[in-house]
mmCIF file of C-alpha atoms in Angstrom:
data_model
loop_
_atom_site.group_PDB
_atom_site.id
_atom_site.type_symbol
_atom_site.label_atom_id
_atom_site.label_comp_id
_atom_site.label_asym_id
_atom_site.label_seq_id
_atom_site.Cartn_x
_atom_site.Cartn_y
_atom_site.Cartn_z
ATOM 1 C CA MET A 127 0.241 0.314 0.118
ATOM 2 C CA ALA A 128 3.036 2.386 0.688
ATOM 3 C CA LEU A 129 4.215 1.996 -2.481
ATOM 4 C CA GLU A 130 1.142 2.162 -3.978
ATOM 5 C CA MET A 131 0.534 5.279 -2.579
ATOM 6 C CA HIS A 132 4.042 6.803 -3.373
ATOM 7 C CA LEU A 133 3.733 6.291 -7.114
ATOM 8 C CA LEU A 134 0.411 7.408 -7.468
ATOM 9 C CA GLN A 135 1.471 10.688 -5.496
ATOM 10 C CA LEU A 136 4.630 10.975 -7.396
ATOM 11 C CA GLU A 137 2.178 10.804 -10.803
ATOM 12 C CA TYR A 138 -0.223 13.358 -9.639
ATOM 13 C CA GLU A 139 2.453 15.576 -8.900
ATOM 14 C CA PHE A 140 4.403 15.346 -11.610
ATOM 15 C CA LEU A 141 0.940 15.779 -13.907
ATOM 16 C CA ARG A 142 -0.361 18.845 -11.808
ATOM 17 C CA ALA A 143 2.790 20.690 -12.202
ATOM 18 C CA LEU A 144 2.407 20.468 -16.068
ATOM 19 C CA GLY A 145 -0.818 21.257 -15.910
ATOM 20 C CA GLU A 146 -0.600 24.540 -13.700
ATOM 21 C CA ALA A 147 2.481 25.715 -15.220
ATOM 22 C CA GLU A 148 2.107 28.806 -17.585
ATOM 23 C CA ALA A 149 4.624 27.398 -20.148
ATOM 24 C CA PRO A 150 5.812 24.032 -21.395
ATOM 25 C CA LEU A 151 8.001 22.317 -19.003
ATOM 26 C CA GLY A 152 10.951 19.945 -19.588
ATOM 27 C CA ALA A 153 12.878 17.534 -17.396
ATOM 28 C CA SER A 154 15.634 20.223 -16.667
ATOM 29 C CA THR A 155 13.014 22.392 -14.979
ATOM 30 C CA LEU A 156 10.967 19.589 -13.081
ATOM 31 C CA VAL A 157 14.511 18.216 -11.814
ATOM 32 C CA HIS A 158 14.831 21.663 -9.814
ATOM 33 C CA THR A 159 11.316 20.969 -7.776
ATOM 34 C CA LEU A 160 9.997 17.242 -8.130
ATOM 35 C CA GLY A 161 13.509 15.962 -8.553
ATOM 36 C CA LYS A 162 15.096 17.268 -5.271
ATOM 37 C CA LYS A 163 11.686 16.569 -3.299
ATOM 38 C CA TYR A 164 11.550 12.633 -4.908
ATOM 39 C CA GLU A 165 15.434 12.663 -4.904
ATOM 40 C CA LEU A 166 15.180 11.767 -8.989
ATOM 41 C CA SER A 167 17.993 12.431 -11.506
ATOM 42 C CA GLN A 168 17.004 14.392 -14.739
ATOM 43 C CA ALA A 169 17.137 11.410 -17.007
ATOM 44 C CA THR A 170 14.368 9.661 -14.626
ATOM 45 C CA ILE A 171 12.333 12.511 -14.953
ATOM 46 C CA GLY A 172 12.818 12.145 -18.663
ATOM 47 C CA ARG A 173 11.745 8.598 -18.743
ATOM 48 C CA LYS A 174 8.458 9.496 -16.641
ATOM 49 C CA LEU A 175 7.840 12.213 -19.262
ATOM 50 C CA MET A 176 7.992 9.916 -21.796
ATOM 51 C CA GLU A 177 5.993 7.627 -19.999
ATOM 52 C CA PHE A 178 3.240 10.361 -19.901
ATOM 53 C CA ASP A 179 3.620 11.180 -23.880
ATOM 54 C CA VAL A 180 2.535 7.322 -24.495
ATOM 55 C CA GLU A 181 -0.081 7.307 -22.251
ATOM 56 C CA GLY A 182 -1.781 10.513 -24.225
ATOM 57 C CA TYR A 183 -1.293 12.569 -20.829
ATOM 58 C CA THR A 184 1.062 14.831 -22.241
ATOM 59 C CA VAL A 185 2.378 16.183 -25.546
ATOM 60 C CA LEU A 186 5.781 17.744 -26.542
ATOM 61 C CA GLU A 187 5.665 21.193 -27.938
ATOM 62 C CA GLY A 188 8.721 21.105 -29.982
ATOM 63 C CA ARG A 189 12.097 21.525 -27.780
ATOM 64 C CA LYS A 190 10.293 23.969 -25.082
ATOM 65 C CA GLY A 191 8.947 21.060 -23.376
ATOM 66 C CA ARG A 192 5.726 19.214 -22.062
ATOM 67 C CA VAL A 193 1.945 20.329 -21.952
ATOM 68 C CA LEU A 194 -0.777 18.876 -20.453
ATOM 69 C CA THR A 195 -3.393 17.187 -22.836
ATOM 70 C CA ASP A 196 -7.583 17.063 -21.975
ATOM 71 C CA LYS A 197 -6.780 13.405 -21.349
ATOM 72 C CA GLY A 198 -4.021 14.499 -18.747
ATOM 73 C CA LEU A 199 -6.266 16.850 -16.841
ATOM 74 C CA ASN A 200 -9.283 13.920 -16.553
ATOM 75 C CA ARG A 201 -6.116 11.666 -14.929
ATOM 76 C CA VAL A 202 -5.353 14.460 -12.544
ATOM 77 C CA ALA A 203 -8.639 14.669 -11.204
ATOM 78 C CA HIS A 204 -9.095 10.924 -10.989
ATOM 79 C CA LEU A 205 -5.612 10.795 -9.067
ATOM 80 C CA GLU A 206 -6.819 13.439 -7.000
ATOM 81 C CA LYS A 207 -9.739 10.990 -6.005
ATOM 82 C CA GLU A 208 -8.104 8.085 -5.880
ATOM 83 C CA LEU A 209 -5.496 9.758 -3.256
ATOM 84 C CA GLN A 210 -8.325 11.376 -1.035
ATOM 85 C CA LEU A 211 -9.932 7.764 -0.728
ATOM 86 C CA LYS A 212 -6.746 6.062 -0.430
ATOM 87 C CA ASN A 213 -5.662 8.636 2.403
ATOM 88 C CA ALA A 214 -9.139 8.174 3.873
ATOM 89 C CA ASN A 215 -8.867 4.151 4.114
ATOM 90 C CA SER A 216 -5.355 4.525 5.467
ATOM 91 C CA GLN A 217 -6.314 6.449 8.437
ATOM 92 C CA LEU A 218 -8.992 4.273 9.045
ATOM 93 C CA LEU A 219 -7.193 1.234 8.875
ATOM 94 C CA GLN A 220 -4.638 3.053 11.211
ATOM 95 C CA ARG A 221 -7.087 3.242 14.027
ATOM 96 C CA LEU A 222 -8.048 -0.419 13.101
ATOM 97 C CA ASN A 223 -4.638 -1.197 14.425
ATOM 98 C CA ASP A 224 -4.890 0.442 17.613
ATOM 99 C CA SER A 225 -5.171 -1.986 20.397
ATOM 100 C CA GLY A 226 -7.084 -1.604 23.652
ATOM 101 C CA GLU A 227 -10.495 -1.612 24.580
ATOM 102 C CA SER A 228 -11.572 1.805 23.438
ATOM 103 C CA ALA A 229 -10.330 0.614 19.527
ATOM 104 C CA LEU A 230 -11.831 -2.426 19.386
ATOM 105 C CA LEU A 231 -15.382 -1.459 20.897
ATOM 106 C CA ASP A 232 -15.137 1.467 18.244
ATOM 107 C CA VAL A 233 -14.640 -1.294 15.551
ATOM 108 C CA LEU A 234 -17.504 -3.221 16.930
ATOM 109 C CA VAL A 235 -19.942 -0.092 16.617
ATOM 110 C CA ALA A 236 -19.109 0.235 13.351
ATOM 111 C CA ARG A 237 -19.532 -3.465 12.396
ATOM 112 C CA ARG A 238 -23.128 -3.173 14.056
ATOM 113 C CA ALA A 239 -23.959 -0.322 11.818
ATOM 114 C CA LEU A 240 -22.432 -1.968 8.413
ATOM 115 C CA GLU A 241 -23.437 -5.946 9.411
ATOM 116 C CA ARG A 242 -27.196 -5.283 10.224
ATOM 117 C CA GLU A 243 -28.129 -4.018 6.734
ATOM 118 C CA ILE A 244 -25.939 -6.909 5.390
ATOM 119 C CA ALA A 245 -28.108 -9.295 7.383
ATOM 120 C CA SER A 246 -31.179 -7.765 6.519
ATOM 121 C CA LEU A 247 -30.204 -7.663 2.440
ATOM 122 C CA ALA A 248 -28.797 -11.306 3.037
ATOM 123 C CA ALA A 249 -32.292 -12.511 4.263
ATOM 124 C CA GLN A 250 -33.954 -11.231 1.123
ATOM 125 C CA ARG A 251 -31.199 -12.136 -1.511
ATOM 126 C CA ALA A 252 -29.502 -15.499 -0.334
ATOM 127 C CA THR A 253 -29.319 -18.061 -2.685
ATOM 128 C CA GLU A 254 -29.668 -21.873 -1.783
ATOM 129 C CA ASP A 255 -25.686 -21.878 -2.531
ATOM 130 C CA ASP A 256 -25.155 -19.076 -0.104
ATOM 131 C CA ILE A 257 -27.279 -20.915 2.592
ATOM 132 C CA LYS A 258 -25.311 -24.240 2.020
ATOM 133 C CA LEU A 259 -21.925 -22.487 2.450
ATOM 134 C CA LEU A 260 -22.993 -20.493 5.679
ATOM 135 C CA GLU A 261 -24.188 -23.624 7.083
ATOM 136 C CA ALA A 262 -20.834 -25.217 6.067
ATOM 137 C CA SER A 263 -18.879 -22.422 7.791
ATOM 138 C CA ILE A 264 -21.077 -23.000 10.911
ATOM 139 C CA SER A 265 -20.034 -26.571 10.845
ATOM 140 C CA ASN A 266 -16.485 -26.044 10.433
ATOM 141 C CA GLN A 267 -16.895 -23.830 13.546
ATOM 142 C CA LEU A 268 -18.329 -26.274 15.477
ATOM 143 C CA ASP A 269 -15.705 -28.632 14.593
ATOM 144 C CA LEU A 270 -12.874 -26.502 15.683
ATOM 145 C CA LEU A 271 -14.759 -25.860 19.103
ATOM 146 C CA SER A 272 -14.872 -29.613 19.534
ATOM 147 C CA ARG A 273 -10.866 -29.959 19.488
ATOM 148 C CA ASN A 274 -10.583 -26.836 21.566
ATOM 149 C CA ILE A 275 -9.600 -24.750 18.849
ATOM 150 C CA ILE A 276 -10.855 -20.937 18.545
ATOM 151 C CA PRO A 277 -12.189 -20.429 14.963
ATOM 152 C CA TYR A 278 -11.250 -16.941 14.699
ATOM 153 C CA GLU A 279 -10.793 -17.781 11.012
ATOM 154 C CA GLU A 280 -14.237 -19.291 10.566
ATOM 155 C CA ASP A 281 -15.834 -16.481 12.063
ATOM 156 C CA ARG A 282 -14.383 -13.815 9.750
ATOM 157 C CA GLU A 283 -15.333 -16.408 6.763
ATOM 158 C CA PHE A 284 -19.210 -16.469 8.281
ATOM 159 C CA HIS A 285 -19.300 -12.859 8.001
ATOM 160 C CA THR A 286 -17.677 -12.418 4.513
ATOM 161 C CA LEU A 287 -20.143 -15.082 3.113
ATOM 162 C CA LEU A 288 -22.969 -13.339 4.639
ATOM 163 C CA ALA A 289 -21.837 -9.956 3.041
ATOM 164 C CA LEU A 290 -21.505 -11.572 -0.245
ATOM 165 C CA ALA A 291 -25.261 -13.152 -0.070
ATOM 166 C CA ALA A 292 -26.197 -9.641 0.537
ATOM 167 C CA ARG A 293 -25.028 -8.522 -2.827
ATOM 168 C CA ASN A 294 -24.265 -5.225 -2.295
ATOM 169 C CA GLN A 295 -20.557 -4.020 -3.348
ATOM 170 C CA VAL A 296 -20.661 -0.489 -1.180
ATOM 171 C CA LEU A 297 -21.540 -2.623 2.053
ATOM 172 C CA LEU A 298 -18.854 -5.364 1.218
ATOM 173 C CA HIS A 299 -16.211 -2.793 0.399
ATOM 174 C CA ALA A 300 -16.696 -0.809 3.650
ATOM 175 C CA ALA A 301 -17.422 -4.315 5.802
ATOM 176 C CA GLN A 302 -13.902 -5.386 4.293
ATOM 177 C CA LEU A 303 -12.222 -2.069 5.504
ATOM 178 C CA VAL A 304 -13.145 -2.753 9.189
ATOM 179 C CA TRP A 305 -12.128 -6.605 8.557
ATOM 180 C CA GLN A 306 -8.806 -5.869 7.220
ATOM 181 C CA THR A 307 -6.707 -6.358 9.730
ATOM 182 C CA GLY A 308 -8.497 -9.084 11.321
ATOM 183 C CA LYS A 309 -7.313 -8.197 14.655
ATOM 184 C CA ASP A 310 -11.261 -7.822 15.890
ATOM 185 C CA PHE A 311 -12.065 -11.015 15.035
ATOM 186 C CA MET A 312 -8.959 -12.909 16.478
ATOM 187 C CA GLU A 313 -9.559 -10.712 19.983
ATOM 188 C CA THR A 314 -13.176 -11.034 19.897
ATOM 189 C CA ALA A 315 -13.028 -14.717 19.155
ATOM 190 C CA TYR A 316 -10.514 -15.268 22.246
ATOM 191 C CA ILE A 317 -12.451 -12.677 24.599
ATOM 192 C CA ARG A 318 -15.752 -14.804 24.164
ATOM 193 C CA ARG A 319 -14.293 -17.960 24.701
ATOM 194 C CA THR A 320 -12.487 -16.599 27.614
ATOM 195 C CA VAL A 321 -15.502 -15.208 29.053
ATOM 196 C CA GLY A 322 -17.550 -18.563 28.360
ATOM 197 C CA SER A 323 -20.259 -16.947 25.750
ATOM 198 C CA GLU A 324 -20.905 -19.047 22.611
ATOM 199 C CA LEU A 325 -20.033 -17.592 18.986
ATOM 200 C CA VAL A 326 -21.596 -20.447 17.116
ATOM 201 C CA VAL A 327 -24.778 -19.838 18.933
ATOM 202 C CA ASP A 328 -25.216 -16.138 17.592
ATOM 203 C CA HIS A 329 -24.148 -17.416 14.042
ATOM 204 C CA ARG A 330 -26.638 -20.015 14.033
ATOM 205 C CA ASN A 331 -29.544 -17.321 15.038
ATOM 206 C CA ILE A 332 -28.483 -15.162 12.228
ATOM 207 C CA LEU A 333 -28.555 -17.865 9.605
ATOM 208 C CA ASP A 334 -32.288 -19.384 10.572
ATOM 209 C CA ALA A 335 -33.468 -15.934 10.115
ATOM 210 C CA VAL A 336 -31.675 -15.845 6.495
ATOM 211 C CA ILE A 337 -32.984 -19.582 5.773
ATOM 212 C CA ALA A 338 -36.598 -18.116 6.656
ATOM 213 C CA GLY A 339 -36.004 -15.153 4.761
ATOM 214 C CA SER A 340 -36.855 -12.554 7.452
ATOM 215 C CA ALA A 341 -35.166 -9.427 6.941
ATOM 216 C CA GLU A 342 -36.165 -8.178 10.324
ATOM 217 C CA GLN A 343 -35.087 -11.245 12.454
ATOM 218 C CA ALA A 344 -31.586 -11.324 10.573
ATOM 219 C CA GLU A 345 -31.143 -7.727 11.450
ATOM 220 C CA ALA A 346 -32.388 -8.452 15.182
ATOM 221 C CA ALA A 347 -30.120 -11.434 15.428
ATOM 222 C CA MET A 348 -27.153 -9.548 14.325
ATOM 223 C CA VAL A 349 -27.763 -6.731 16.321
ATOM 224 C CA THR A 350 -27.909 -9.333 19.280
ATOM 225 C CA HIS A 351 -24.714 -10.514 17.898
ATOM 226 C CA ILE A 352 -22.587 -7.368 17.761
ATOM 227 C CA ASN A 353 -24.103 -6.243 20.766
ATOM 228 C CA GLN A 354 -23.084 -9.377 23.012
ATOM 229 C CA LEU A 355 -19.349 -9.215 21.666
ATOM 230 C CA ILE A 356 -19.393 -5.545 22.680
ATOM 231 C CA GLU A 357 -20.809 -6.518 26.272
ATOM 232 C CA ASP A 358 -18.307 -9.441 26.409
ATOM 233 C CA VAL A 359 -15.281 -7.148 25.305
ATOM 234 C CA LYS A 360 -16.309 -4.654 28.233
ATOM 235 C CA ARG A 361 -16.471 -7.627 30.596
ATOM 236 C CA TYR A 362 -13.125 -9.110 29.540
ATOM 237 C CA TYR A 363 -11.167 -6.035 29.820
ATOM 238 C CA LYS A 364 -13.121 -5.282 33.287
ATOM 239 C CA ILE A 365 -11.807 -8.484 34.867
ATOM 240 C CA GLN A 366 -8.469 -7.884 33.286
ATOM 241 C CA ASN A 367 -8.313 -4.476 35.486
ATOM 242 C CA GLN A 368 -9.383 -5.830 38.289
ATOM 243 C CA LYS A 369 -6.778 -8.473 38.263
ATOM 244 C CA GLN A 370 -4.264 -5.732 37.821
ATOM 245 C CA HIS A 371 -5.575 -3.712 40.856
ATOM 246 C CA GLN A 372 -5.332 -7.238 42.985
ATOM 247 C CA SER A 373 -1.617 -7.835 41.792
#
């Protein structure tokens, strides 16, 4: 992600500089600005400009230098929006990577807002194949629990399958952002096992509502599930704090 962001930012700044210039720009001029900023040689900048020519973003005006084409202007606008989105996503992922009770609760509150709608849509749109995959996921969870293995990957799988069954790309993308670190699944699965809650029971209730085709029941079952996660996290950290004070 860091390399991708760097390359996009570099392309954006090059094209924007050409677009904002009052006269055509060449590598010899850019080496004093962007060249110094990114530690690029005049030869490297020249090759980059030729790449822009090939893409149709720039055009060479004699020996004066290059100017931005209409396609280049559109590319600048596209890159600006893409960089804004990636920066916003990066800030969100940084928040999700933070440790502690507060950060984990923030993740769960975000999940509740997204996944209640996902569950509702899944109840309306899930196919027989979707339901078979969800049933298999629950069976895998039960099998692992019988062997005293915490099924945190299977927990993630169940919620992913449900989001796919909802068939809403915006909700899926938003949920995947929240899930991306995987940390909340590992921590909440461990916490629920530690405080004695049953993760699979919640999943079963959600799936039963989906099978029944009841959007309201599915939404309620998901909200109950996430609320229980929130309560278990609070309970777990309360116990840990008490232990620290006693030691």
